[in-house]
Short mmCIF file of the C-alpha atoms (twelve columns), coordinates in Angstrom:
data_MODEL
# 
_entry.id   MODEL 
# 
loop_
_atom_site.group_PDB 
_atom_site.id 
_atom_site.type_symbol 
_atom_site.label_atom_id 
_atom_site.label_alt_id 
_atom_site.label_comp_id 
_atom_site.label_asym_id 
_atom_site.label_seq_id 
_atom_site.Cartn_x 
_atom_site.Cartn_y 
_atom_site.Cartn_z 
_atom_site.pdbx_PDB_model_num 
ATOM 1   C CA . UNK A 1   1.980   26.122  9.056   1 
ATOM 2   C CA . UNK A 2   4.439   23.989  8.293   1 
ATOM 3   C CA . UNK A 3   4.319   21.092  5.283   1 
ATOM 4   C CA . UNK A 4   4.752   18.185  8.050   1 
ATOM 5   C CA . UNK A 5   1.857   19.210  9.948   1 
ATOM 6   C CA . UNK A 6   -0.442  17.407  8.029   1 
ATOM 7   C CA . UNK A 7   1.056   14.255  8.785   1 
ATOM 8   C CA . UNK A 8   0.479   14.521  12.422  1 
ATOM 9   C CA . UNK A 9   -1.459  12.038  14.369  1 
ATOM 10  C CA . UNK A 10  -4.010  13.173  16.840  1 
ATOM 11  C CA . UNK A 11  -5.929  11.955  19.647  1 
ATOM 12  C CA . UNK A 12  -9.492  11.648  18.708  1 
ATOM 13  C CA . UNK A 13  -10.007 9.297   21.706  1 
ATOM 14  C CA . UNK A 14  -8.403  8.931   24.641  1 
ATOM 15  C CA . UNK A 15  -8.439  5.191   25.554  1 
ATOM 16  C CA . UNK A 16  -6.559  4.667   29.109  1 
ATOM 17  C CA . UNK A 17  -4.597  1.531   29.387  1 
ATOM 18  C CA . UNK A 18  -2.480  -0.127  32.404  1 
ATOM 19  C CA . UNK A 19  0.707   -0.538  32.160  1 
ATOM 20  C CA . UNK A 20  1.556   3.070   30.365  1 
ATOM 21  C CA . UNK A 21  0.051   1.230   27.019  1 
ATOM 22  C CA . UNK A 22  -1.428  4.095   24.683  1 
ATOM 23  C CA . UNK A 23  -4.129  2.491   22.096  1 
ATOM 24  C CA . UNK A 24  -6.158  6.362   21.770  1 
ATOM 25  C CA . UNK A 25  -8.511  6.230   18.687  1 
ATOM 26  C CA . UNK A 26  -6.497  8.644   16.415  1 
ATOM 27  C CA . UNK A 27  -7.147  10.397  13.565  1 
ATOM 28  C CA . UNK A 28  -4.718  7.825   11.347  1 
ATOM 29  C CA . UNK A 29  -7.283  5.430   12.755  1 
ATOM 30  C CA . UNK A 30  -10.286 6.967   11.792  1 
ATOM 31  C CA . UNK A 31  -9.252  7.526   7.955   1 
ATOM 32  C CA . UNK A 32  -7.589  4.110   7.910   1 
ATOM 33  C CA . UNK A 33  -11.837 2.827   9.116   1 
ATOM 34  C CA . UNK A 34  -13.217 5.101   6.328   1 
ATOM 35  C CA . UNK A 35  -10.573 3.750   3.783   1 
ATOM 36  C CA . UNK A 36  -12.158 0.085   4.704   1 
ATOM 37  C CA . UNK A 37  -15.088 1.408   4.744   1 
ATOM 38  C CA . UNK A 38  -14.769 2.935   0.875   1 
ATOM 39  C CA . UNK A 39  -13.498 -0.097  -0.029  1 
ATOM 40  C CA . UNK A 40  -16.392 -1.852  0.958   1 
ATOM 41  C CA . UNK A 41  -19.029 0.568   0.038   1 
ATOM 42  C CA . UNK A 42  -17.143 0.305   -3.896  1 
ATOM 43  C CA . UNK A 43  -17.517 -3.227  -3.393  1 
ATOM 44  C CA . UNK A 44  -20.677 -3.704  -2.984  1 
ATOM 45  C CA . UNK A 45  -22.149 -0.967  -5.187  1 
ATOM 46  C CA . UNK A 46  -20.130 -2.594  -7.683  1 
ATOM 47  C CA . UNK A 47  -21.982 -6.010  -6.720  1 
ATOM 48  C CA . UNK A 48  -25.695 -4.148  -7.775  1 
ATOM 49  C CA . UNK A 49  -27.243 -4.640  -10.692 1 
ATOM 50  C CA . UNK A 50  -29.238 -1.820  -12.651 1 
ATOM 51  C CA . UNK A 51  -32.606 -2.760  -13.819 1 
ATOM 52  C CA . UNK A 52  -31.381 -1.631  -17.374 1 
ATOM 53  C CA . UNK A 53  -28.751 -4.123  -17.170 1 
ATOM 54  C CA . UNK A 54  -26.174 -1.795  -17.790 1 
ATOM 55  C CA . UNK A 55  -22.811 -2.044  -15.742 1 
ATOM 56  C CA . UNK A 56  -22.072 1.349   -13.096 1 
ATOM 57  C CA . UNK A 57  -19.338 3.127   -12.888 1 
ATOM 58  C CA . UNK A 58  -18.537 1.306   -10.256 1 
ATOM 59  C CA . UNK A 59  -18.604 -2.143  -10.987 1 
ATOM 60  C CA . UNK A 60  -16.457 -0.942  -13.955 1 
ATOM 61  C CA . UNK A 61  -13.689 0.046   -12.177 1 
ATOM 62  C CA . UNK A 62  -14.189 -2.916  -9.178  1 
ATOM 63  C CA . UNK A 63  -13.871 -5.085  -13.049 1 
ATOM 64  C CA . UNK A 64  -10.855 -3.384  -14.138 1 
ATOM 65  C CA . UNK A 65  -8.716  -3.559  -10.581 1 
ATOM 66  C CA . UNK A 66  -10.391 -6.903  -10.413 1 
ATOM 67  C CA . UNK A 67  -8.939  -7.891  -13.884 1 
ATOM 68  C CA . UNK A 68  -5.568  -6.531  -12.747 1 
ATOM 69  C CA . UNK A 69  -5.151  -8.350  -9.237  1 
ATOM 70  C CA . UNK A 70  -5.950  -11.513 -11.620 1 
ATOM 71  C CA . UNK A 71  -3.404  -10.848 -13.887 1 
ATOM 72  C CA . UNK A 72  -0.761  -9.954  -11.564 1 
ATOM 73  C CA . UNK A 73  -1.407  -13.176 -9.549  1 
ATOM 74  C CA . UNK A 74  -1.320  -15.338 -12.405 1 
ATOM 75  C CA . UNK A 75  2.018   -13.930 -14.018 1 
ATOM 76  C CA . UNK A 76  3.864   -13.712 -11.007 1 
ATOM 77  C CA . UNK A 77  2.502   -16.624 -8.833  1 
ATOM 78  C CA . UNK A 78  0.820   -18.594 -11.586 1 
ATOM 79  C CA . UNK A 79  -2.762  -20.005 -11.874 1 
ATOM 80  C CA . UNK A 80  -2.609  -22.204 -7.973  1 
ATOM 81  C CA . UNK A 81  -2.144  -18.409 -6.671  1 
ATOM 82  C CA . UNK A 82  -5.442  -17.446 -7.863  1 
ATOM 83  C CA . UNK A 83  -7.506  -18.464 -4.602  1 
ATOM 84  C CA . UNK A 84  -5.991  -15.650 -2.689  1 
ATOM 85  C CA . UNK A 85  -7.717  -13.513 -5.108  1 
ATOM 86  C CA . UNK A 86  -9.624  -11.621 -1.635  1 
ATOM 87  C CA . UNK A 87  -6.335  -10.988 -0.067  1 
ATOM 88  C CA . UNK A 88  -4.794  -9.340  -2.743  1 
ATOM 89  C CA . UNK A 89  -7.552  -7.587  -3.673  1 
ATOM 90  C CA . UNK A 90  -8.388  -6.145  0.000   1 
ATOM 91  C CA . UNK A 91  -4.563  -4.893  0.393   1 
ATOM 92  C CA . UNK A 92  -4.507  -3.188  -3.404  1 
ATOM 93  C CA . UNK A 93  -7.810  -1.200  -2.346  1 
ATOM 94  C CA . UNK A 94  -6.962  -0.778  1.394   1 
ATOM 95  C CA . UNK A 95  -4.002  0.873   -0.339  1 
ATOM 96  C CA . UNK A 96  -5.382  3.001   -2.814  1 
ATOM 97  C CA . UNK A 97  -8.229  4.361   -0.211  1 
ATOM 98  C CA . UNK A 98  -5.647  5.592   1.873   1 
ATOM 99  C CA . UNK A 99  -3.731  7.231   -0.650  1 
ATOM 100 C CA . UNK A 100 -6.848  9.154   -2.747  1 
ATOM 101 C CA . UNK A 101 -8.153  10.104  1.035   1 
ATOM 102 C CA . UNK A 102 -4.723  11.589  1.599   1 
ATOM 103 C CA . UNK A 103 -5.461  13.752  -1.453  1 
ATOM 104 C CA . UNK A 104 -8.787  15.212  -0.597  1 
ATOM 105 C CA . UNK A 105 -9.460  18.541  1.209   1 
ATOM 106 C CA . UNK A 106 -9.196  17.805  5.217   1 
ATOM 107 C CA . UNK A 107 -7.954  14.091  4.605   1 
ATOM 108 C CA . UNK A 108 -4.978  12.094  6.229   1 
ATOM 109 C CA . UNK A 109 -2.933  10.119  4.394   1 
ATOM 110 C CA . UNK A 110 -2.652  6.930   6.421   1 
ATOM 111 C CA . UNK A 111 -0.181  5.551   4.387   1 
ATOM 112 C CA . UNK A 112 2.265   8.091   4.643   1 
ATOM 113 C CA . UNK A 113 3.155   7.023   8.244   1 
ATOM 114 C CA . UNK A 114 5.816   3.864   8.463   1 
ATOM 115 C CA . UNK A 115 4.046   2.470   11.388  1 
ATOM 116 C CA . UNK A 116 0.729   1.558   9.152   1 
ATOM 117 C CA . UNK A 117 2.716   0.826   6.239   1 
ATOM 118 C CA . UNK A 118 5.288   -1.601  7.917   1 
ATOM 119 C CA . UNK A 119 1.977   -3.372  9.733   1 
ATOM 120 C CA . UNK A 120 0.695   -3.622  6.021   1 
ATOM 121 C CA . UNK A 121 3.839   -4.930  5.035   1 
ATOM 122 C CA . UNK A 122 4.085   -7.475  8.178   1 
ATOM 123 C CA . UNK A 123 1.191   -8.562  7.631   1 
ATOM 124 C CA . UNK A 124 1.833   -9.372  3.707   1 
ATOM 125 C CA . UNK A 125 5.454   -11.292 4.143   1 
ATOM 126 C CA . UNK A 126 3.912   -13.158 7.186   1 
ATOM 127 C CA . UNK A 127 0.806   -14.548 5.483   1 
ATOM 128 C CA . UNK A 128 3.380   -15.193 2.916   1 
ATOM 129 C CA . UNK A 129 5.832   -17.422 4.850   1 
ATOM 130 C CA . UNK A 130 2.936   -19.316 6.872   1 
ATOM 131 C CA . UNK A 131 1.198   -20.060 2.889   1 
ATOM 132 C CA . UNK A 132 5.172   -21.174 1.879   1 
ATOM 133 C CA . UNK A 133 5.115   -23.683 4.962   1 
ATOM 134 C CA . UNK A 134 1.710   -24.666 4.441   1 
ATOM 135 C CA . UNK A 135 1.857   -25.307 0.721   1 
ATOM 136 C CA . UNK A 136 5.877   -26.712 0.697   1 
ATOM 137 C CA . UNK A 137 6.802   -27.633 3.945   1 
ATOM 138 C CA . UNK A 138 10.548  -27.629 5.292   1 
ATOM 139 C CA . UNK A 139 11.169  -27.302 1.233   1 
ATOM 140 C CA . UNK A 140 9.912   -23.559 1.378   1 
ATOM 141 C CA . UNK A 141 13.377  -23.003 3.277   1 
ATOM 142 C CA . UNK A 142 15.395  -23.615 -0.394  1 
ATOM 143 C CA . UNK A 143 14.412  -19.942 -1.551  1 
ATOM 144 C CA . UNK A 144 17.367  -18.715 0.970   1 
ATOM 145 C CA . UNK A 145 19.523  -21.643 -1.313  1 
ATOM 146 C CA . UNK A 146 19.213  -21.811 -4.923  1 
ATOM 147 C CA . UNK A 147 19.793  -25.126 -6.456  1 
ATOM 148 C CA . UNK A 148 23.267  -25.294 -7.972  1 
ATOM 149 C CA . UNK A 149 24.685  -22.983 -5.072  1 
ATOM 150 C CA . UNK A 150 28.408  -23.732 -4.771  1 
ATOM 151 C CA . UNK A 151 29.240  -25.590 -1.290  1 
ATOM 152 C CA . UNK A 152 31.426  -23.212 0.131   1 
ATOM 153 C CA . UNK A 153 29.160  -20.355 -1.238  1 
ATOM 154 C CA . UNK A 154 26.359  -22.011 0.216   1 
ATOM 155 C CA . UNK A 155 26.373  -19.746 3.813   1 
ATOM 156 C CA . UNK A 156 26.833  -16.565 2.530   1 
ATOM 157 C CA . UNK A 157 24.192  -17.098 -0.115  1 
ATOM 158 C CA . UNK A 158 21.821  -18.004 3.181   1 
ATOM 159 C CA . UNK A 159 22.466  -14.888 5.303   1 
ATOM 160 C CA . UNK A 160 22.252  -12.439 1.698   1 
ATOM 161 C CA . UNK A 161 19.055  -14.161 0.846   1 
ATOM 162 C CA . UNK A 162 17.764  -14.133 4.550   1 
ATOM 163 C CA . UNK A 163 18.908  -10.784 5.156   1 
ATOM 164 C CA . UNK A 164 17.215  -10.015 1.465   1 
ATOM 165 C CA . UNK A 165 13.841  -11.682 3.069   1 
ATOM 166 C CA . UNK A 166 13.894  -9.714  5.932   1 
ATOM 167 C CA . UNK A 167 14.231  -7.070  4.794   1 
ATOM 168 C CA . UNK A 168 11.374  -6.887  2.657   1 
ATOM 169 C CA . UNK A 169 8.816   -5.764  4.681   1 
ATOM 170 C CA . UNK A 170 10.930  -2.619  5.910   1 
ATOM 171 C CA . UNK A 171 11.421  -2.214  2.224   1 
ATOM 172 C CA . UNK A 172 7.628   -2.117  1.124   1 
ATOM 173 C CA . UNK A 173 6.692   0.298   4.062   1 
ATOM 174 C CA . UNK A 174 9.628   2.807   3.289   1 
ATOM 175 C CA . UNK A 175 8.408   2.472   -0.460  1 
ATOM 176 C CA . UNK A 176 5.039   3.523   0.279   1 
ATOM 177 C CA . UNK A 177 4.990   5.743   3.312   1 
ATOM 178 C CA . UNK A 178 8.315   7.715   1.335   1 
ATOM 179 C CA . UNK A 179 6.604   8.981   -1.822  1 
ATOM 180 C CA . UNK A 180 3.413   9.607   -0.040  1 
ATOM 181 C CA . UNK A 181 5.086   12.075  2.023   1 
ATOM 182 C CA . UNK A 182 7.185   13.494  -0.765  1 
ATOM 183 C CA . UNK A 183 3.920   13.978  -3.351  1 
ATOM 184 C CA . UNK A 184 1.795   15.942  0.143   1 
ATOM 185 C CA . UNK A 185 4.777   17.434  0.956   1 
ATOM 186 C CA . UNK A 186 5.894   19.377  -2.310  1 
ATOM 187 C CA . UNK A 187 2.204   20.850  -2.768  1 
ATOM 188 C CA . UNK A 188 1.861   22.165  0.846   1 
ATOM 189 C CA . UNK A 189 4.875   23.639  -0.004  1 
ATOM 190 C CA . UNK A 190 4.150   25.314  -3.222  1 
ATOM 191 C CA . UNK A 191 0.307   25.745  -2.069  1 
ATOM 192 C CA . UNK A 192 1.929   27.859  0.695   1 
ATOM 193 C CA . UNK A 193 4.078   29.760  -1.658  1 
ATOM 194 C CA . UNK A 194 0.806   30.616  -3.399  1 
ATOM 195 C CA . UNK A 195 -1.154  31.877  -1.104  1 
ATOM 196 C CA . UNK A 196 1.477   34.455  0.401   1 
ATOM 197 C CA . UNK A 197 1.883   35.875  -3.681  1 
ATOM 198 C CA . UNK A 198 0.169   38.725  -4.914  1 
ATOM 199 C CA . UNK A 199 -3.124  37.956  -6.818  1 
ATOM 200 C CA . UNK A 200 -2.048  39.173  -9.873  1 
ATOM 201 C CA . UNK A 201 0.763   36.562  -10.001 1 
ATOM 202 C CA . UNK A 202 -1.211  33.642  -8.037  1 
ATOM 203 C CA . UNK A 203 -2.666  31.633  -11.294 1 
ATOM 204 C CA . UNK A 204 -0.083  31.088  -12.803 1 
ATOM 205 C CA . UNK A 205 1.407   28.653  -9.540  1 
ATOM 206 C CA . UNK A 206 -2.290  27.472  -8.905  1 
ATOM 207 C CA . UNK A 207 -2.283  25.815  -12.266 1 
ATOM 208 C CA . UNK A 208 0.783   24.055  -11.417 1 
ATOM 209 C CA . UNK A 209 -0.387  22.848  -8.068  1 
ATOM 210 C CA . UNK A 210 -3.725  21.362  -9.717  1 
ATOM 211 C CA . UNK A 211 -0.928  19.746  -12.331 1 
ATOM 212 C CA . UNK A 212 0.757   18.099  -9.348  1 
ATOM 213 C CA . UNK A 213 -2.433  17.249  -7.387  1 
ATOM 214 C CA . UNK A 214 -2.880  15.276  -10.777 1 
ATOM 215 C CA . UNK A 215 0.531   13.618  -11.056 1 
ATOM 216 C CA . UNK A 216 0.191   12.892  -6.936  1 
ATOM 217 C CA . UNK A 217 -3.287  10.852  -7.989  1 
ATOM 218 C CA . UNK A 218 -1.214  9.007   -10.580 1 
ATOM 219 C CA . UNK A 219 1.596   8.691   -7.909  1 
ATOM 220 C CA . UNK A 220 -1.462  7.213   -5.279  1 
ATOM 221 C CA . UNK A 221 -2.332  4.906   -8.199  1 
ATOM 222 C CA . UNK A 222 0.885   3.736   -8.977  1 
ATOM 223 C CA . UNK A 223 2.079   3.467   -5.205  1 
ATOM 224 C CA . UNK A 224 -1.184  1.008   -4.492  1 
ATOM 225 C CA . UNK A 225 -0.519  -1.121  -7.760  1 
ATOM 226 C CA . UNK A 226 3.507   -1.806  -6.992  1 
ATOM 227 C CA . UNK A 227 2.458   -2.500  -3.388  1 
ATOM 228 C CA . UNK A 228 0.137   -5.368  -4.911  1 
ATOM 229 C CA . UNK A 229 2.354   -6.640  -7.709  1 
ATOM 230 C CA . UNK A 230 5.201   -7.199  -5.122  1 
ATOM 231 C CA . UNK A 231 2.675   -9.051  -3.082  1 
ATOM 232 C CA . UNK A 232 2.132   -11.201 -5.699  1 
ATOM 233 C CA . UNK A 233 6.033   -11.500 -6.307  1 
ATOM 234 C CA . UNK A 234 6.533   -12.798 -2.841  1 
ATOM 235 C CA . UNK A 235 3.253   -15.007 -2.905  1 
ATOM 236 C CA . UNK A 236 5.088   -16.735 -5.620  1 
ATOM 237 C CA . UNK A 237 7.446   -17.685 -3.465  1 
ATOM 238 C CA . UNK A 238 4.924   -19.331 -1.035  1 
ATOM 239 C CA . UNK A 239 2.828   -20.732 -4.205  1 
ATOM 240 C CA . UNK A 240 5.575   -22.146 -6.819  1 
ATOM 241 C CA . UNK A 241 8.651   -21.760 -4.639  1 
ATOM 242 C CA . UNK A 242 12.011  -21.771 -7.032  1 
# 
């Protein structure tokens, strides 16, 4: 089998549609519902109290992201970022679902396909730009012109810093969708290599696939927290402006 057929999407659900449209229920769907669904389930377990009064595992680690989304808000966009606390938070764990899913036995890695990740990413640099009008006005349009810009190196500074703007969306979704298919990619490989060795000679390759299942967790972990710090980066822009 080859290492890219894991990334395949398939029709679950075929939905007809005038028009030629195509909106089947897929299996990127389904895992990108159960990743929600995780989310929300960690939530909320994290919301119960014990009778001992003791905190769970869970609310733990819903404390420790939670501390972290806080953090990164308030050194990147400052304290008057702080209210889209939810946002943030949804998009960091939507994230990291997707990605530990991707790891499990029979999962899909949602994330590891450009067309969720650039939606992800759409979605962030829009809500972005309608919070920079909302909160500044016309004066949201000086990031594209930083004060003290020469006059006649005023227009090229626009289109770099448009183009720059842009292009950050397309830049967050390669990001992502890129080193989740590189981490899957290099284990089906090696996992494939093991399994066609002789027993004898097997372990030793096994032990280095459960070392990279490890450092693909980390990678899954890492991937979901510069996704959310470079939200907050460009919700500083919409919050403080320059």
């Amino acid at each position: 089998m080859s290492p890219l057929e894991q990334f395949k999407v398939v029709r679950l659900l075929e939905i007809p549609m005038p028009f030629g449209m195509d909106i089947s229920f897929t299996n990127c769907a389904l895992f990108m519902i159960l990743a929600s669904l995780v989310s929300a389930v960690l939530l909320c377990c994290a919301l119960r109290k014990r009778t001992d009064g003791s905190s769970s595992m869970s609310h733990t680690a819903v404390e420790l992201i939670y501390n972290f989304v806080v953090g990164a808000i308030e050194s990147n966009a400052g304290v008057g970022g702080l209210r889209y606390i939810p946002f943030v938070l949804s998009i960091f764990l939507f994230v990291l679902a997707c990605n530990i899913i991707g790891i499990l036995p029979l999962g899909f890695t949602a994330t590891s396909h450009v067309s969720v990740t650039l939606a992800l990413s759409v979605v962030v640099c829009a809500s972005v730009t309608v919070l920079g009008f909302n909160h500044q006005g016309l004066h949201f349009l000086r990031i594209f012109l930083p004060e003290g810009t020469p006059l006649w190196l005023a227009p090229m500074m626009v289109f770099i810093k448009l183009f720059a703007y842009l292009a950050r969306p397309v830049s967050l979704a390669i990001r992502l969708a890129a080193n989740m298919i590189a981490g899957h990619t290099i284990i089906a490989v090696i996992a494939e290599f093991v399994l066609k060795m002789h027993p004898v000679l097997a372990p030793l390759p096994f032990a280095f696939i459960m070392v990279l299942i490890a450092f693909e967790i980390f990678v899954a972990i890492l991937q979901a927290y510069i996704f959310t710090v470079l939200t907050t980066v460009y919700l500083s822009d919409a919050v403080a402006g320059h």
